[in-house]
Coordinates of C-alpha atoms in Angstrom, one line a residue:
E1 CA 15.3 -11.3 41.9
Q2 CA 17.0 -9.7 44.8
R3 CA 16.9 -6.4 43.0
G4 CA 13.2 -6.6 42.4
Y5 CA 13.4 -6.6 38.7
F6 CA 10.8 -9.4 38.1
I7 CA 7.0 -9.1 37.9
G8 CA 5.6 -9.7 41.4
T9 CA 2.4 -10.9 42.8
Q10 CA -0.2 -9.7 45.3
Y11 CA 1.3 -11.6 48.2
G12 CA 5.0 -11.2 47.3
P13 CA 6.5 -14.0 45.3
M14 CA 7.5 -13.2 41.8
A15 CA 5.3 -14.5 39.0
H16 CA 6.3 -17.7 37.2
A17 CA 5.1 -19.3 34.0
D18 CA 5.6 -22.9 32.9
W19 CA 7.4 -23.1 29.5
P20 CA 8.2 -26.2 27.4
D21 CA 11.9 -27.1 27.5
K22 CA 13.1 -29.4 24.7
E23 CA 9.7 -31.2 24.6
V24 CA 6.1 -30.7 25.7
A25 CA 6.4 -33.1 28.6
S26 CA 9.4 -31.3 30.1
T27 CA 8.7 -27.8 31.3
V28 CA 10.6 -25.2 33.3
Q29 CA 9.5 -22.3 35.4
V30 CA 10.5 -18.9 34.0
A31 CA 10.0 -15.4 35.3
F32 CA 9.5 -12.2 33.4
Y33 CA 11.4 -8.9 34.0
D34 CA 9.2 -5.9 34.9
A35 CA 9.4 -3.7 31.9
T36 CA 7.6 -0.9 33.8
N37 CA 10.7 -0.6 36.1
P38 CA 13.4 1.7 34.5
E39 CA 16.2 -0.1 36.4
A40 CA 14.9 -3.5 35.1
R41 CA 14.9 -2.1 31.6
D42 CA 18.4 -0.9 31.9
F43 CA 19.5 -4.3 33.3
L44 CA 17.9 -6.3 30.6
W45 CA 19.3 -4.0 27.8
S46 CA 22.8 -4.4 29.2
R47 CA 22.6 -8.1 28.8
V48 CA 21.2 -7.8 25.2
K49 CA 23.9 -5.3 24.3
D50 CA 26.7 -7.4 25.7
N51 CA 25.5 -10.6 24.1
Y52 CA 23.9 -9.6 20.8
L53 CA 24.6 -6.0 19.7
D54 CA 28.3 -5.6 20.6
P55 CA 29.7 -9.0 19.7
Y56 CA 27.6 -9.7 16.6
G57 CA 26.1 -6.4 15.5
I58 CA 22.5 -7.7 15.9
S59 CA 20.3 -4.6 16.0
A60 CA 16.9 -5.8 14.9
F61 CA 14.9 -7.8 17.4
W62 CA 11.6 -9.8 17.2
L63 CA 9.9 -9.3 20.6
D64 CA 7.5 -12.2 20.7
A65 CA 5.2 -13.1 23.6
C66 CA 5.5 -9.6 24.9
E67 CA 2.2 -9.3 26.6
P68 CA 3.9 -10.9 28.5
E69 CA 2.7 -14.5 27.9
L70 CA 2.4 -15.6 31.5
K71 CA 0.7 -19.0 31.8
P72 CA -1.3 -18.8 33.9
G73 CA -1.4 -15.0 34.3
F74 CA -4.1 -13.3 36.2
Q75 CA -3.7 -9.5 36.1
E76 CA -5.5 -9.1 39.4
N77 CA -2.7 -11.1 41.1
L78 CA 0.2 -9.4 39.3
R79 CA 2.2 -6.4 40.7
Y80 CA 4.4 -4.2 38.6
H81 CA 6.7 -1.4 39.5
A82 CA 4.1 0.9 38.0
G83 CA 1.2 -0.5 40.0
P84 CA -1.4 -3.3 40.2
G85 CA -1.8 -5.5 37.1
L86 CA -5.4 -4.6 36.5
E87 CA -4.4 -0.9 36.4
V88 CA -1.1 -1.0 34.5
G89 CA -0.7 -4.5 33.0
N90 CA -1.4 -3.3 29.4
L91 CA 1.6 -1.0 29.5
Y92 CA 3.9 -4.0 29.4
P93 CA 4.4 -4.4 25.6
R94 CA 5.0 -0.7 25.1
E95 CA 7.6 -0.5 27.9
N96 CA 9.2 -3.7 26.6
A97 CA 9.6 -2.0 23.2
R98 CA 11.0 1.0 25.0
T99 CA 13.7 -1.1 26.6
F100 CA 15.2 -1.9 23.1
Y101 CA 14.4 1.5 21.6
E102 CA 16.2 3.6 24.2
G103 CA 19.0 1.0 24.5
M104 CA 19.7 1.1 20.8
L105 CA 19.5 4.9 20.6
A106 CA 22.0 5.1 23.5
A107 CA 24.3 2.7 21.6
G108 CA 24.3 4.9 18.5
E109 CA 21.7 3.3 16.4
T110 CA 19.6 5.8 14.5
E111 CA 16.9 3.7 12.8
V112 CA 15.3 1.5 15.4
V113 CA 12.5 -1.0 14.7
T114 CA 11.3 -4.0 16.6
L115 CA 8.7 -6.6 15.7
N116 CA 6.1 -7.0 18.4
R117 CA 3.2 -9.4 19.0
S118 CA 1.4 -6.9 21.2
A119 CA 1.3 -3.1 21.7
W120 CA -0.4 -0.4 23.6
A121 CA -1.1 3.3 23.2
G122 CA 2.2 5.0 22.4
S123 CA 4.1 2.0 21.3
Q124 CA 4.8 3.7 18.0
R125 CA 7.0 6.2 19.8
Y126 CA 9.4 3.3 20.5
G127 CA 9.9 1.9 17.0
A128 CA 7.4 -0.8 17.5
A129 CA 6.1 -2.7 14.5
L130 CA 3.1 -4.9 15.3
W131 CA 2.0 -8.1 13.6
S132 CA -1.4 -9.9 14.0
G133 CA -0.1 -12.9 15.8
D134 CA -0.3 -16.6 15.2
I135 CA -3.3 -16.9 12.9
G136 CA -5.0 -19.4 10.7
T137 CA -4.2 -20.1 7.0
D138 CA -7.5 -19.8 5.2
F139 CA -9.4 -17.1 3.3
A140 CA -11.7 -16.3 6.3
T141 CA -8.6 -15.4 8.3
L142 CA -7.1 -13.4 5.4
R143 CA -10.4 -11.4 5.3
R144 CA -10.1 -10.5 9.0
Q145 CA -6.6 -9.1 8.5
I146 CA -7.9 -6.0 6.7
A147 CA -10.0 -5.0 9.7
A148 CA -7.1 -5.8 12.0
G149 CA -4.7 -3.6 10.0
L150 CA -7.2 -0.7 9.7
N151 CA -8.0 -0.8 13.4
T152 CA -4.3 -0.8 14.3
A153 CA -3.8 2.1 12.0
L154 CA -6.6 4.1 13.6
S155 CA -5.1 3.3 17.0
G156 CA -2.0 5.3 16.1
I157 CA 0.3 2.5 15.1
P158 CA 1.3 2.7 11.5
W159 CA 3.9 -0.1 11.3
W160 CA 1.8 -3.3 11.0
N161 CA 1.9 -6.6 9.1
T162 CA 0.7 -10.2 9.1
D163 CA 2.3 -13.6 8.7
I164 CA 1.8 -13.9 4.9
G165 CA -0.1 -17.1 4.4
G166 CA -1.1 -17.3 8.1
F167 CA 0.9 -19.1 10.7
H168 CA -0.7 -22.4 11.8
G169 CA -0.3 -24.9 9.0
G170 CA -0.9 -24.7 5.2
D171 CA 0.5 -27.4 2.9
P172 CA 2.8 -25.9 0.1
D173 CA 1.8 -28.9 -2.1
D174 CA -2.0 -28.3 -1.7
P175 CA -3.4 -26.4 -4.7
A176 CA -6.1 -24.8 -2.4
Y177 CA -3.5 -23.5 0.0
R178 CA -1.3 -22.3 -2.9
E179 CA -4.2 -20.0 -3.9
V180 CA -4.5 -18.7 -0.3
M181 CA -0.8 -18.0 -0.4
V182 CA -0.9 -16.1 -3.7
R183 CA -3.8 -13.9 -2.6
W184 CA -2.2 -13.3 0.8
F185 CA 1.1 -12.5 -0.7
Q186 CA -0.5 -9.9 -3.0
F187 CA -2.1 -8.3 0.1
G188 CA 1.2 -8.5 1.9
A189 CA 3.0 -6.6 -0.8
L190 CA 0.5 -3.8 -0.3
S191 CA 0.7 -3.8 3.5
P192 CA 2.8 -1.4 5.6
L193 CA 5.5 -4.2 6.1
M194 CA 5.9 -7.2 3.9
R195 CA 6.9 -10.4 5.7
L196 CA 6.5 -14.1 4.8
H197 CA 6.3 -16.4 7.8
G198 CA 4.5 -19.5 9.1
F199 CA 4.7 -23.0 10.5
R200 CA 3.9 -25.0 7.4
D201 CA 2.9 -28.6 7.0
P202 CA 4.3 -31.1 7.5
G203 CA 5.4 -29.7 10.9
M204 CA 7.7 -31.5 13.3
P205 CA 6.9 -32.4 16.9
L206 CA 8.0 -29.8 19.5
G207 CA 11.7 -30.2 20.1
P208 CA 15.0 -28.4 20.2
D209 CA 15.4 -28.7 16.4
M210 CA 11.7 -28.4 15.3
T211 CA 10.8 -26.5 12.2
G212 CA 7.8 -26.2 9.9
G213 CA 7.6 -27.3 6.3
P214 CA 9.2 -25.3 3.4
N215 CA 8.0 -21.7 3.1
E216 CA 10.2 -20.0 0.6
V217 CA 8.6 -18.4 -2.4
W218 CA 9.8 -21.3 -4.6
S219 CA 8.1 -23.8 -2.4
Y220 CA 4.7 -23.4 -4.0
G221 CA 5.2 -24.7 -7.5
E222 CA 6.1 -22.9 -10.7
E223 CA 2.8 -21.0 -11.3
A224 CA 2.5 -19.7 -7.8
G225 CA 6.2 -19.0 -7.5
A226 CA 6.2 -16.9 -10.6
I227 CA 3.3 -14.8 -9.2
L228 CA 5.0 -14.4 -5.8
E229 CA 8.1 -13.2 -7.6
K230 CA 6.0 -10.7 -9.6
Y231 CA 4.8 -9.1 -6.3
L232 CA 8.2 -9.0 -4.8
R233 CA 9.3 -7.0 -7.8
L234 CA 6.2 -4.8 -7.5
R235 CA 7.1 -4.0 -3.9
E236 CA 10.6 -3.0 -5.0
R237 CA 9.2 -0.8 -7.8
L238 CA 7.0 0.9 -5.3
K239 CA 9.8 1.5 -2.8
P240 CA 10.1 5.3 -3.3
Y241 CA 6.3 5.6 -2.8
V242 CA 6.4 3.4 0.3
L243 CA 9.2 5.4 1.8
D244 CA 7.2 8.7 1.2
V245 CA 4.2 7.2 2.8
M246 CA 6.3 5.9 5.7
R247 CA 7.8 9.4 6.1
E248 CA 4.3 10.9 6.1
A249 CA 3.2 8.5 8.9
H250 CA 6.3 9.5 10.9
E251 CA 6.0 13.2 10.5
E252 CA 2.2 13.8 10.3
G253 CA 0.7 10.7 12.0
L254 CA -1.3 9.6 9.0
P255 CA -1.2 5.8 8.8
V256 CA 0.2 3.9 5.9
M257 CA -2.9 1.7 5.6
R258 CA -6.0 3.8 5.6
P259 CA -9.7 3.2 5.7
L260 CA -11.5 4.9 2.8
F261 CA -13.4 7.2 5.1
L262 CA -10.1 8.7 6.4
E263 CA -9.4 10.3 3.0
F264 CA -13.1 10.7 2.0
P265 CA -15.1 11.5 5.2
E266 CA -17.9 13.2 3.3
D267 CA -18.7 10.0 1.4
H268 CA -21.1 8.1 3.6
A269 CA -20.7 4.8 1.7
A270 CA -17.0 4.9 2.3
W271 CA -17.6 4.5 6.1
S272 CA -19.0 1.0 5.6
V273 CA -16.2 -0.4 3.4
D274 CA -14.2 -3.0 5.3
D275 CA -12.8 -5.2 2.5
S276 CA -10.5 -2.7 0.8
Y277 CA -8.3 0.2 1.9
L278 CA -5.9 3.0 0.7
F279 CA -2.2 2.4 0.8
G280 CA -1.1 5.9 1.3
S281 CA -3.3 8.5 -0.4
D282 CA -2.9 7.5 -4.0
L283 CA -3.5 3.8 -4.2
L284 CA -6.7 1.9 -3.4
V285 CA -6.2 -1.8 -2.8
A286 CA -9.0 -4.4 -3.1
P287 CA -7.6 -7.8 -2.1
V288 CA -9.2 -11.0 -3.5
L289 CA -10.7 -12.7 -0.4
T290 CA -12.7 -15.6 -1.9
A291 CA -11.4 -19.0 -3.1
G292 CA -11.7 -19.4 -6.9
A293 CA -12.6 -15.8 -7.5
T294 CA -11.6 -14.3 -10.9
V295 CA -13.5 -11.0 -10.6
R296 CA -13.7 -8.4 -7.8
T297 CA -16.2 -5.8 -7.0
A298 CA -14.8 -2.7 -5.2
Y299 CA -16.3 0.6 -4.1
L300 CA -14.4 3.7 -5.3
P301 CA -15.0 6.7 -3.1
A302 CA -16.8 9.8 -4.5
G303 CA -14.7 13.0 -5.0
A304 CA -12.0 11.4 -7.1
R305 CA -11.4 9.7 -10.4
W306 CA -9.9 6.3 -10.3
T307 CA -7.8 4.5 -12.8
D308 CA -7.4 0.7 -12.9
A309 CA -3.6 0.4 -12.4
W310 CA -3.4 -2.7 -14.6
T311 CA -5.7 -1.8 -17.5
G312 CA -5.7 2.0 -17.5
E313 CA -9.5 2.2 -17.5
T314 CA -10.8 5.2 -15.6
Y315 CA -13.9 5.4 -13.4
E316 CA -15.8 8.2 -11.6
G317 CA -15.9 7.7 -7.9
G318 CA -19.0 7.2 -5.9
A319 CA -19.9 3.7 -7.2
A320 CA -18.9 0.1 -7.1
V321 CA -17.1 -1.4 -10.1
T322 CA -16.4 -5.0 -11.0
V323 CA -13.0 -5.8 -12.6
D324 CA -11.1 -8.9 -13.7
A325 CA -9.0 -10.5 -11.0
P326 CA -7.2 -13.5 -12.4
L327 CA -4.9 -15.3 -10.0
D328 CA -1.9 -13.1 -10.8
R329 CA -3.8 -9.8 -10.3
I330 CA -4.9 -7.9 -7.2
P331 CA -7.2 -5.0 -8.1
L332 CA -5.5 -1.7 -7.7
F333 CA -6.8 1.8 -8.4
L334 CA -4.8 5.0 -8.8
R335 CA -6.3 8.2 -7.5
D336 CA -6.8 11.3 -9.7
G337 CA -4.1 10.5 -12.2
A338 CA -1.4 9.4 -9.7
R339 CA 1.5 7.7 -11.6
L340 CA 2.9 4.7 -9.8
P341 CA 4.9 1.9 -11.5
V342 CA 2.4 -0.9 -10.8
A343 CA 2.5 -2.6 -14.2
E344 CA 5.9 -3.6 -15.5

C-alpha cells in the first residue's frame, strides 16, 4: 500500500472488495494490485515466482476474476496508474496476463499460456487463453457458446474454450443432463481448447473444503462415458491438425474457430450461419444443439465440395443438408477432399 501498488479511488483510499472467507457469513476485505503499474506487476510476479514457480515448478496459471472482480466496483470511482477507471479500466485483464507472461519469459519459460476469465484487445500477445465464464448447464447455453467463440475469434483472440457441460449445476445421474454433457463434450473436442470443468450437483455449501459433485468422464454412466472417451480419442487423433491450425493462428492471425463467412466471403448465405463453424480451414463442425435430436441440418458454403467425415458421402456446397446425428455423432464435414482421421 505504501508503494502505491493497489488500485486507488477518486478520493485517495485504495479500493476494497468484500470476499467470503471460509463461509458466506464471514467476509474479509481484500485489495487488488494495479496491473497497469509496471512496478506493481514486477512486485506481484516476484511473489508468484518465489512461491510457485521456483519451489514447485508451477508454470501454468488460471487467472480467474481478472476483471478485476471488485464488489462493489464502480469504474468512475477507480483510479489506476494508467488513468481513471472509465478510461482505462478495461485494460486490467490484459495487463494482468502480461504480468505472468513477461515474468515467465524472464524466468526462461518459452511456451507461456494462462487461462483468463476476461480479456481485452491485445490479450493474445501475452499468452492469454479465454473461457466463457461461469455459465449454465442446458442446451440453450450450449447454443450461445458458438456465438461467443466466434466473436472472440473475430476479436483477435484465438485461444478460447468453455466449461464443457457448463459450470452451474448439472446432475451426472440425470439422463437429460447426460445428453447435454455428451453434446457439449463433442463441441468441446472441436473447440480451440478442450477443458472439462463445472460445479456439479450435488454441490456442497460454501466452505474451506467445498467441492462440486463428480465430473470425471466416467461419472456419467457407461453409455455416455463410452462416447466421451470416443471424443477424447478423436481429439488425440486430430492433434497434428490442431497444432497446424494453432501455428497458423500464431503466425498469420487466422483464428482456430472461424465463422463460415471468413473462408467464404462471397457466399451471402454463409454470413447468416451462427450455429456451425469451421475448425481451421478444412473441417466444418455442426454441433447438435437440441435435446433429443438425432438428425442435424447444416449449411455447406458454396465454392467447395464437402464430405461427411463419418459416412464418406459428398455434397456440393451452396445448400443445406440434413444428416444423421445419433447421440454418439457430431456432424463433421471435410472440405475439398481434406483427409483427417475423424473416423477410427
